[in-house]
Short mmCIF file of C-alpha atoms and ligand atoms in Angstrom, two decimals:
data_model
loop_
_atom_site.label_atom_id
_atom_site.label_comp_id
_atom_site.label_asym_id
_atom_site.label_seq_id
_atom_site.Cartn_x
_atom_site.Cartn_y
_atom_site.Cartn_z
CA MET A 1 -0.15 -0.11 0.05
CA ARG A 2 2.39 2.72 1.04
CA ARG A 3 4.67 1.45 -2.17
CA TRP A 4 1.62 2.12 -4.35
CA ALA A 5 1.06 5.20 -2.67
CA ALA A 6 4.91 7.18 -3.31
CA ALA A 7 4.18 5.13 -6.79
CA VAL A 8 1.36 7.16 -7.02
CA MET A 9 3.15 10.24 -5.70
CA GLY A 10 5.80 9.73 -7.84
CA LEU A 11 3.66 9.61 -10.81
CA LEU A 12 1.34 13.24 -9.50
CA THR A 13 5.13 15.44 -9.32
CA ALA A 14 6.04 14.29 -12.14
CA ALA A 15 3.12 15.63 -13.76
CA ALA A 16 2.20 18.38 -11.70
CA SER A 17 6.03 19.85 -13.31
CA GLY A 18 5.19 18.47 -16.38
CA ALA A 19 7.22 20.25 -19.98
CA ALA A 20 9.39 21.99 -17.34
CA ALA A 21 10.70 19.50 -15.84
CA SER A 22 11.45 17.75 -19.16
CA PRO A 23 13.79 20.44 -21.07
CA PRO A 24 14.79 19.65 -24.63
CA PRO A 25 17.48 17.07 -25.11
CA ALA A 26 20.83 18.42 -25.30
CA PRO A 27 22.33 19.06 -28.67
CA ALA A 28 25.20 16.92 -29.03
CA HIS A 29 27.74 19.39 -29.52
CA GLY A 30 25.69 22.18 -28.17
CA TRP A 31 26.89 25.48 -26.88
CA HIS A 32 25.66 28.83 -25.88
CA LEU A 33 27.66 32.52 -25.90
CA VAL A 34 26.18 34.72 -22.72
CA PRO A 35 28.30 37.94 -24.58
CA GLY A 36 30.42 39.72 -22.28
CA SER A 37 30.49 44.06 -21.97
CA VAL A 38 33.40 46.37 -22.50
CA GLU A 39 31.93 49.93 -21.67
CA PRO A 40 34.08 52.63 -20.60
CA ASN A 41 33.91 53.78 -16.77
CA ARG A 42 33.12 50.43 -15.64
CA GLY A 43 34.88 47.04 -15.43
CA PRO A 44 34.31 45.20 -18.34
CA ASP A 45 32.25 41.39 -17.66
CA GLY A 46 34.13 38.74 -20.00
CA ASN A 47 32.43 36.50 -22.38
CA SER A 48 30.40 33.25 -20.82
CA ILE A 49 30.10 29.82 -22.98
CA PHE A 50 27.76 27.10 -21.78
CA LEU A 51 28.48 24.18 -23.30
CA GLU A 52 26.20 20.89 -22.92
CA ALA A 53 27.71 18.05 -21.45
CA PRO A 54 25.68 14.11 -20.69
CA GLU A 55 25.75 15.32 -16.96
CA GLY A 56 24.26 18.90 -17.03
CA LEU A 57 26.27 22.24 -18.55
CA ILE A 58 29.63 23.33 -18.37
CA LEU A 59 30.00 26.90 -17.39
CA VAL A 60 33.16 28.36 -18.82
CA ASP A 61 33.25 32.37 -17.00
CA THR A 62 31.47 33.81 -14.48
CA GLY A 63 31.52 37.50 -15.42
CA ARG A 64 31.86 40.23 -12.88
CA HIS A 65 28.69 42.05 -12.89
CA PRO A 66 25.25 40.80 -11.05
CA GLU A 67 23.35 41.34 -14.30
CA HIS A 68 25.57 39.04 -15.84
CA ARG A 69 25.32 36.18 -13.14
CA ASP A 70 21.49 36.84 -13.59
CA GLN A 71 21.97 35.81 -16.82
CA LEU A 72 24.25 32.98 -16.35
CA LEU A 73 21.41 31.62 -13.46
CA GLY A 74 18.98 32.47 -16.36
CA PHE A 75 20.07 30.32 -18.31
CA ALA A 76 20.87 27.36 -16.51
CA ARG A 77 17.07 27.39 -15.56
CA GLU A 78 15.54 28.33 -19.07
CA ARG A 79 17.41 25.10 -20.21
CA GLY A 80 16.08 23.06 -16.81
CA ARG A 81 19.73 21.92 -16.42
CA PRO A 82 22.05 21.76 -13.26
CA ILE A 83 25.28 23.72 -13.82
CA ALA A 84 27.58 20.84 -13.20
CA ALA A 85 31.04 22.16 -13.83
CA ILE A 86 32.71 25.18 -13.98
CA VAL A 87 35.75 25.96 -15.95
CA ASN A 88 38.02 29.69 -15.50
CA THR A 89 40.03 30.36 -18.39
CA HIS A 90 42.18 32.65 -16.39
CA TRP A 91 41.49 34.49 -12.42
CA HIS A 92 41.22 38.32 -14.23
CA LEU A 93 37.77 39.18 -11.58
CA ASP A 94 35.50 40.04 -15.49
CA HIS A 95 35.95 36.04 -15.87
CA SER A 96 35.94 34.53 -12.56
CA THR A 97 33.18 37.16 -10.07
CA GLY A 98 30.52 35.21 -10.30
CA ASN A 99 32.02 31.66 -9.20
CA GLY A 100 30.79 31.92 -5.72
CA GLU A 101 27.64 33.08 -6.40
CA ILE A 102 26.91 30.39 -8.81
CA ARG A 103 28.48 27.58 -6.75
CA ALA A 104 26.21 28.32 -4.02
CA ALA A 105 23.43 27.74 -6.55
CA PHE A 106 25.53 24.65 -7.74
CA PRO A 107 27.37 23.70 -4.79
CA ASP A 108 28.52 19.97 -6.49
CA ALA A 109 29.93 21.51 -9.52
CA PRO A 110 33.66 21.55 -9.57
CA LEU A 111 35.86 24.21 -10.51
CA TYR A 112 38.70 23.66 -13.24
CA ALA A 113 41.46 26.54 -12.83
CA THR A 114 45.01 26.62 -13.11
CA ARG A 115 46.76 27.58 -9.91
CA ALA A 116 47.94 31.08 -10.84
CA ILE A 117 45.29 32.95 -8.72
CA GLU A 118 47.71 32.33 -5.69
CA SER A 119 50.62 34.45 -7.03
CA ALA A 120 47.53 37.01 -7.83
CA LEU A 121 46.47 37.06 -4.36
CA ALA A 122 49.47 37.46 -3.26
CA GLY A 123 50.28 40.19 -5.61
CA PHE A 124 48.21 42.30 -8.20
CA LEU A 125 45.11 41.63 -6.43
CA ALA A 126 46.58 42.46 -2.65
CA ASP A 127 47.46 45.63 -4.71
CA GLY A 128 44.22 46.45 -5.88
CA ARG A 129 42.39 45.61 -3.07
CA ARG A 130 44.20 48.24 -0.89
CA GLN A 131 43.93 51.03 -3.14
CA ALA A 132 40.34 49.23 -3.28
CA GLU A 133 40.05 50.61 0.62
CA ALA A 134 41.57 54.01 0.13
CA ALA A 135 39.45 55.06 -2.45
CA LEU A 136 36.56 53.97 -0.17
CA ALA A 137 37.88 55.47 2.50
CA ALA A 138 38.83 59.02 0.42
CA GLY A 139 35.08 59.15 -0.25
CA GLY A 140 34.47 60.74 -3.29
CA VAL A 141 33.77 57.75 -5.71
CA PRO A 142 30.92 57.84 -7.82
CA PRO A 143 27.89 55.41 -6.67
CA GLU A 144 28.04 53.40 -9.12
CA ARG A 145 31.80 52.48 -9.36
CA GLU A 146 30.71 52.29 -5.49
CA ALA A 147 29.23 48.82 -6.13
CA GLU A 148 31.62 47.65 -8.43
CA ILE A 149 34.13 48.00 -6.01
CA ARG A 150 32.32 46.58 -2.66
CA ARG A 151 31.96 43.65 -4.94
CA PHE A 152 35.44 43.71 -6.00
CA LEU A 153 36.24 44.12 -2.07
CA ALA A 154 33.37 41.03 -1.39
CA VAL A 155 35.38 38.37 -3.29
CA MET A 156 38.88 39.17 -1.91
CA ALA A 157 36.98 38.70 1.64
CA ALA A 158 35.85 35.28 0.48
CA PRO A 159 39.07 34.01 -1.93
CA ASP A 160 38.71 30.61 -1.78
CA THR A 161 35.45 31.08 -4.35
CA LEU A 162 38.74 32.22 -7.01
CA ARG A 163 40.44 28.54 -6.07
CA PRO A 164 40.16 25.73 -8.25
CA THR A 165 38.71 22.83 -6.47
CA ARG A 166 40.61 20.41 -9.78
CA PRO A 167 43.33 22.60 -10.60
CA VAL A 168 44.61 22.41 -13.80
CA ARG A 169 48.39 21.72 -13.76
CA GLY A 170 49.22 21.02 -17.67
CA SER A 171 47.38 20.22 -20.86
CA ALA A 172 45.63 17.67 -20.53
CA GLU A 173 42.29 15.81 -21.98
CA LEU A 174 39.36 15.65 -19.85
CA ALA A 175 36.10 14.47 -19.36
CA ILE A 176 33.98 16.79 -18.09
CA ALA A 177 30.77 16.59 -16.70
CA GLY A 178 30.75 13.80 -19.70
CA ARG A 179 32.15 15.95 -22.59
CA ARG A 180 35.54 15.24 -23.82
CA LEU A 181 37.50 18.55 -24.07
CA ARG A 182 40.87 19.17 -24.13
CA LEU A 183 41.82 21.94 -21.64
CA ASN A 184 45.51 24.15 -22.63
CA VAL A 185 47.62 25.30 -20.42
CA ALA A 186 49.77 28.35 -21.63
CA SER A 187 52.23 30.02 -19.13
CA PHE A 188 53.11 33.56 -18.62
CA ALA A 189 50.73 34.81 -21.33
CA VAL A 190 47.87 36.84 -20.38
CA THR A 191 48.68 35.58 -16.54
CA GLU A 192 51.17 33.41 -15.08
CA GLY A 193 48.46 30.55 -15.92
CA ASP A 194 45.71 30.90 -18.87
CA LEU A 195 43.24 28.37 -20.07
CA TRP A 196 41.97 27.66 -23.46
CA ILE A 197 40.20 25.02 -24.38
CA PHE A 198 39.47 22.95 -27.73
CA ASP A 199 36.35 21.19 -28.07
CA PRO A 200 37.29 18.48 -31.44
CA ALA A 201 33.95 17.38 -31.96
CA ALA A 202 32.49 20.67 -32.38
CA GLY A 203 35.41 22.53 -33.65
CA LEU A 204 35.30 24.76 -30.74
CA LEU A 205 37.63 26.75 -29.84
CA ILE A 206 37.25 29.10 -26.50
CA ALA A 207 40.22 31.31 -26.13
CA GLY A 208 39.90 33.34 -22.91
CA ASP A 209 41.42 36.62 -23.34
CA LEU A 210 44.25 35.13 -25.13
CA VAL A 211 42.28 36.62 -28.18
CA VAL A 212 39.95 39.73 -26.76
CA ALA A 213 38.43 41.54 -30.13
CA GLU A 214 39.16 45.07 -29.36
CA VAL A 215 41.93 45.70 -27.99
CA PRO A 216 44.25 42.89 -26.03
CA PHE A 217 44.04 43.45 -21.86
CA MET A 218 48.02 43.47 -21.51
CA ASP A 219 47.77 44.32 -17.69
CA THR A 220 49.53 40.85 -15.71
CA ALA A 221 50.47 39.94 -19.08
CA CYS A 222 53.94 38.60 -20.41
CA PRO A 223 53.35 39.72 -23.85
CA GLU A 224 56.11 37.45 -25.89
CA GLY A 225 54.19 34.39 -23.74
CA TRP A 226 51.44 35.80 -25.26
CA ARG A 227 52.42 35.44 -28.24
CA ARG A 228 53.63 32.07 -28.24
CA ALA A 229 50.17 31.15 -26.93
CA LEU A 230 48.32 32.68 -30.23
CA ASP A 231 50.60 30.21 -32.34
CA GLU A 232 49.50 27.10 -30.49
CA ILE A 233 45.87 28.09 -31.14
CA ALA A 234 47.01 29.00 -34.79
CA ALA A 235 47.82 25.10 -35.06
CA THR A 236 44.47 23.85 -33.26
CA PRO A 237 41.79 22.68 -36.18
CA PHE A 238 39.37 24.58 -34.64
CA THR A 239 36.22 26.51 -37.05
CA THR A 240 34.80 28.73 -34.26
CA LEU A 241 36.90 30.37 -31.92
CA VAL A 242 35.29 31.97 -28.79
CA PRO A 243 36.98 35.46 -27.60
CA GLY A 244 37.54 36.44 -24.04
CA HIS A 245 35.93 39.57 -25.20
CA GLY A 246 33.92 40.29 -28.65
CA GLU A 247 32.19 38.13 -31.21
CA PRO A 248 32.92 34.79 -32.52
CA MET A 249 35.25 33.88 -35.07
CA ASP A 250 36.41 31.75 -37.40
CA ARG A 251 39.67 30.71 -38.59
CA ALA A 252 40.29 33.76 -40.86
CA ALA A 253 39.58 36.02 -38.45
CA PHE A 254 41.32 35.09 -35.56
CA LEU A 255 44.50 34.75 -38.30
CA ALA A 256 43.96 38.65 -39.09
CA TRP A 257 43.63 39.26 -35.10
CA ARG A 258 47.26 36.97 -34.41
CA ALA A 259 48.72 39.53 -37.00
CA ALA A 260 47.32 42.38 -35.47
CA PHE A 261 48.95 41.58 -32.13
CA GLY A 262 51.65 40.37 -33.60
CA ASN A 263 52.15 43.65 -35.51
CA LEU A 264 51.60 45.79 -32.50
CA LEU A 265 54.49 43.85 -29.62
CA ASP A 266 57.22 44.40 -33.01
CA CYS A 267 55.40 48.32 -33.64
CA ALA A 268 56.48 48.59 -29.72
CA ALA A 269 59.38 46.88 -30.05
CA SER A 270 60.66 49.39 -32.81
CA ASP A 271 61.51 52.86 -32.95
CA SER A 272 58.62 54.20 -33.64
CA SER A 273 56.60 56.77 -32.35
CA ARG A 274 53.64 55.74 -29.92
CA ASP A 275 50.66 57.21 -32.09
CA ILE A 276 52.06 55.00 -34.79
CA CYS A 277 52.02 52.17 -32.91
CA ILE A 278 48.03 52.71 -31.80
CA ALA A 279 47.39 53.52 -35.43
CA GLY A 280 48.50 50.59 -36.25
CA TRP A 281 46.36 48.41 -33.85
CA ARG A 282 43.20 50.85 -34.82
CA SER A 283 43.58 50.37 -38.20
CA ASP A 284 45.25 46.27 -38.53
CA ALA A 285 42.15 45.52 -35.96
CA ALA A 286 39.63 47.73 -37.51
CA ARG A 287 37.20 44.96 -38.53
CA PHE A 288 37.18 44.13 -34.32
CA GLN A 289 36.35 47.14 -32.94
CA ARG A 290 32.94 48.94 -33.15
CA PRO A 291 32.03 52.34 -34.37
CA GLY A 292 32.71 55.50 -31.59
CA ARG A 293 34.73 53.48 -29.56
CA GLU A 294 37.83 54.44 -31.39
CA ALA A 295 38.93 57.04 -28.24
CA MET A 296 38.43 54.32 -25.98
CA ILE A 297 40.73 52.33 -28.04
CA ASP A 298 43.19 54.64 -28.79
CA ARG A 299 43.24 55.30 -24.72
CA MET A 300 43.79 51.98 -23.67
CA THR A 301 46.30 50.62 -26.28
CA GLY A 302 48.69 54.00 -25.49
CA HIS A 303 47.61 52.73 -21.63
CA TYR A 304 49.49 48.99 -22.77
CA ILE A 305 52.43 50.54 -24.48
CA ASP A 306 53.00 53.21 -21.84
CA THR A 307 52.51 50.84 -19.11
CA ARG A 308 53.64 47.01 -20.29
CA LEU A 309 55.15 47.02 -23.78
CA ARG A 310 57.36 50.12 -23.50
CA ALA A 311 58.36 49.74 -19.32
CA ALA A 312 61.41 49.66 -17.57
CA PRO A 313 62.57 45.95 -18.28
CA GLN A 314 62.17 44.99 -14.56
CA GLU A 315 58.45 46.27 -15.02
CA ARG A 316 58.21 44.53 -18.66
CA ALA A 317 59.79 41.42 -17.17
CA ARG A 318 57.24 41.59 -14.22
CA TYR A 319 54.35 38.83 -15.58
CA CYS A 320 57.47 36.77 -17.62
CA GLY A 321 58.35 34.04 -14.80
CA PRO A 322 57.56 33.31 -11.19
CA PRO A 323 56.26 35.75 -9.24
CA GLN A 324 60.00 37.52 -7.27
CA GLU A 325 60.06 38.62 -3.48
CA ARG A 326 58.83 41.99 -3.93
ZN1 ZN B 401 38.90 39.74 -19.54
#
């Protein structure tokens, strides 16, 4: 009797939840892009990518702002599938701030990332935290910036949300949530340890910030290591590449972007003027830049020429090897 009742109750529950409980079947090699954003005077959000997997959704990168997080949780809800694993392409907070809240909603999801977060927490992010606290203490931070700074400090107060539960120590082919992926580690490129992902069955390559459509973000970069990582990507038989910021690219578009990146490094290493290098980037990468953003792109390119590509030798080398005592 009790068994019968349980069976009926089971049927009733299934019927009551109806269509919502049976989402459309996962396309075998399906993926879905939740675009990030890059806007002046606001921290960017990186692109996030969902990969359909036998055991649920794999989420690559979790954005920065609450609006981006809401889109990620909303997609999983719409699909009616759990987030079964998270991968961070790199520790930059426009790709990882959402980790904590996504993992709170899906506590069983492991986090795959390199261990580069550890020296970032001890160096770059510790400096950022001190600067943020000083800025708030000094007052005068505009309200829209203040919310972003407080969100940053909340992550700094919970750094375990950034630490991998499945550290990726070297390139390897893995089944993540039942989907076979090749995780590739690029050392000393955008960060001390970047991951880029190749899905052979889908011909899909997820590049993280090794490819950023409008301007490569060089804050923690080793430019020559980055150039080598782009050569490895070029040697991979992908048909579609999703950059860290910007729209998906085919192979020809990626090769054009890589050439523009190489030209920028070569220009910065030459006697050419700063303005010529900026103009060169803008013209070489014009197809990746949206109208109306010229001033922002020039400003950012100039900033990276000054602070990284043409910085003093010690500063240029700062992110090109194991962190030095400071
Ligand atoms: Zn980014």
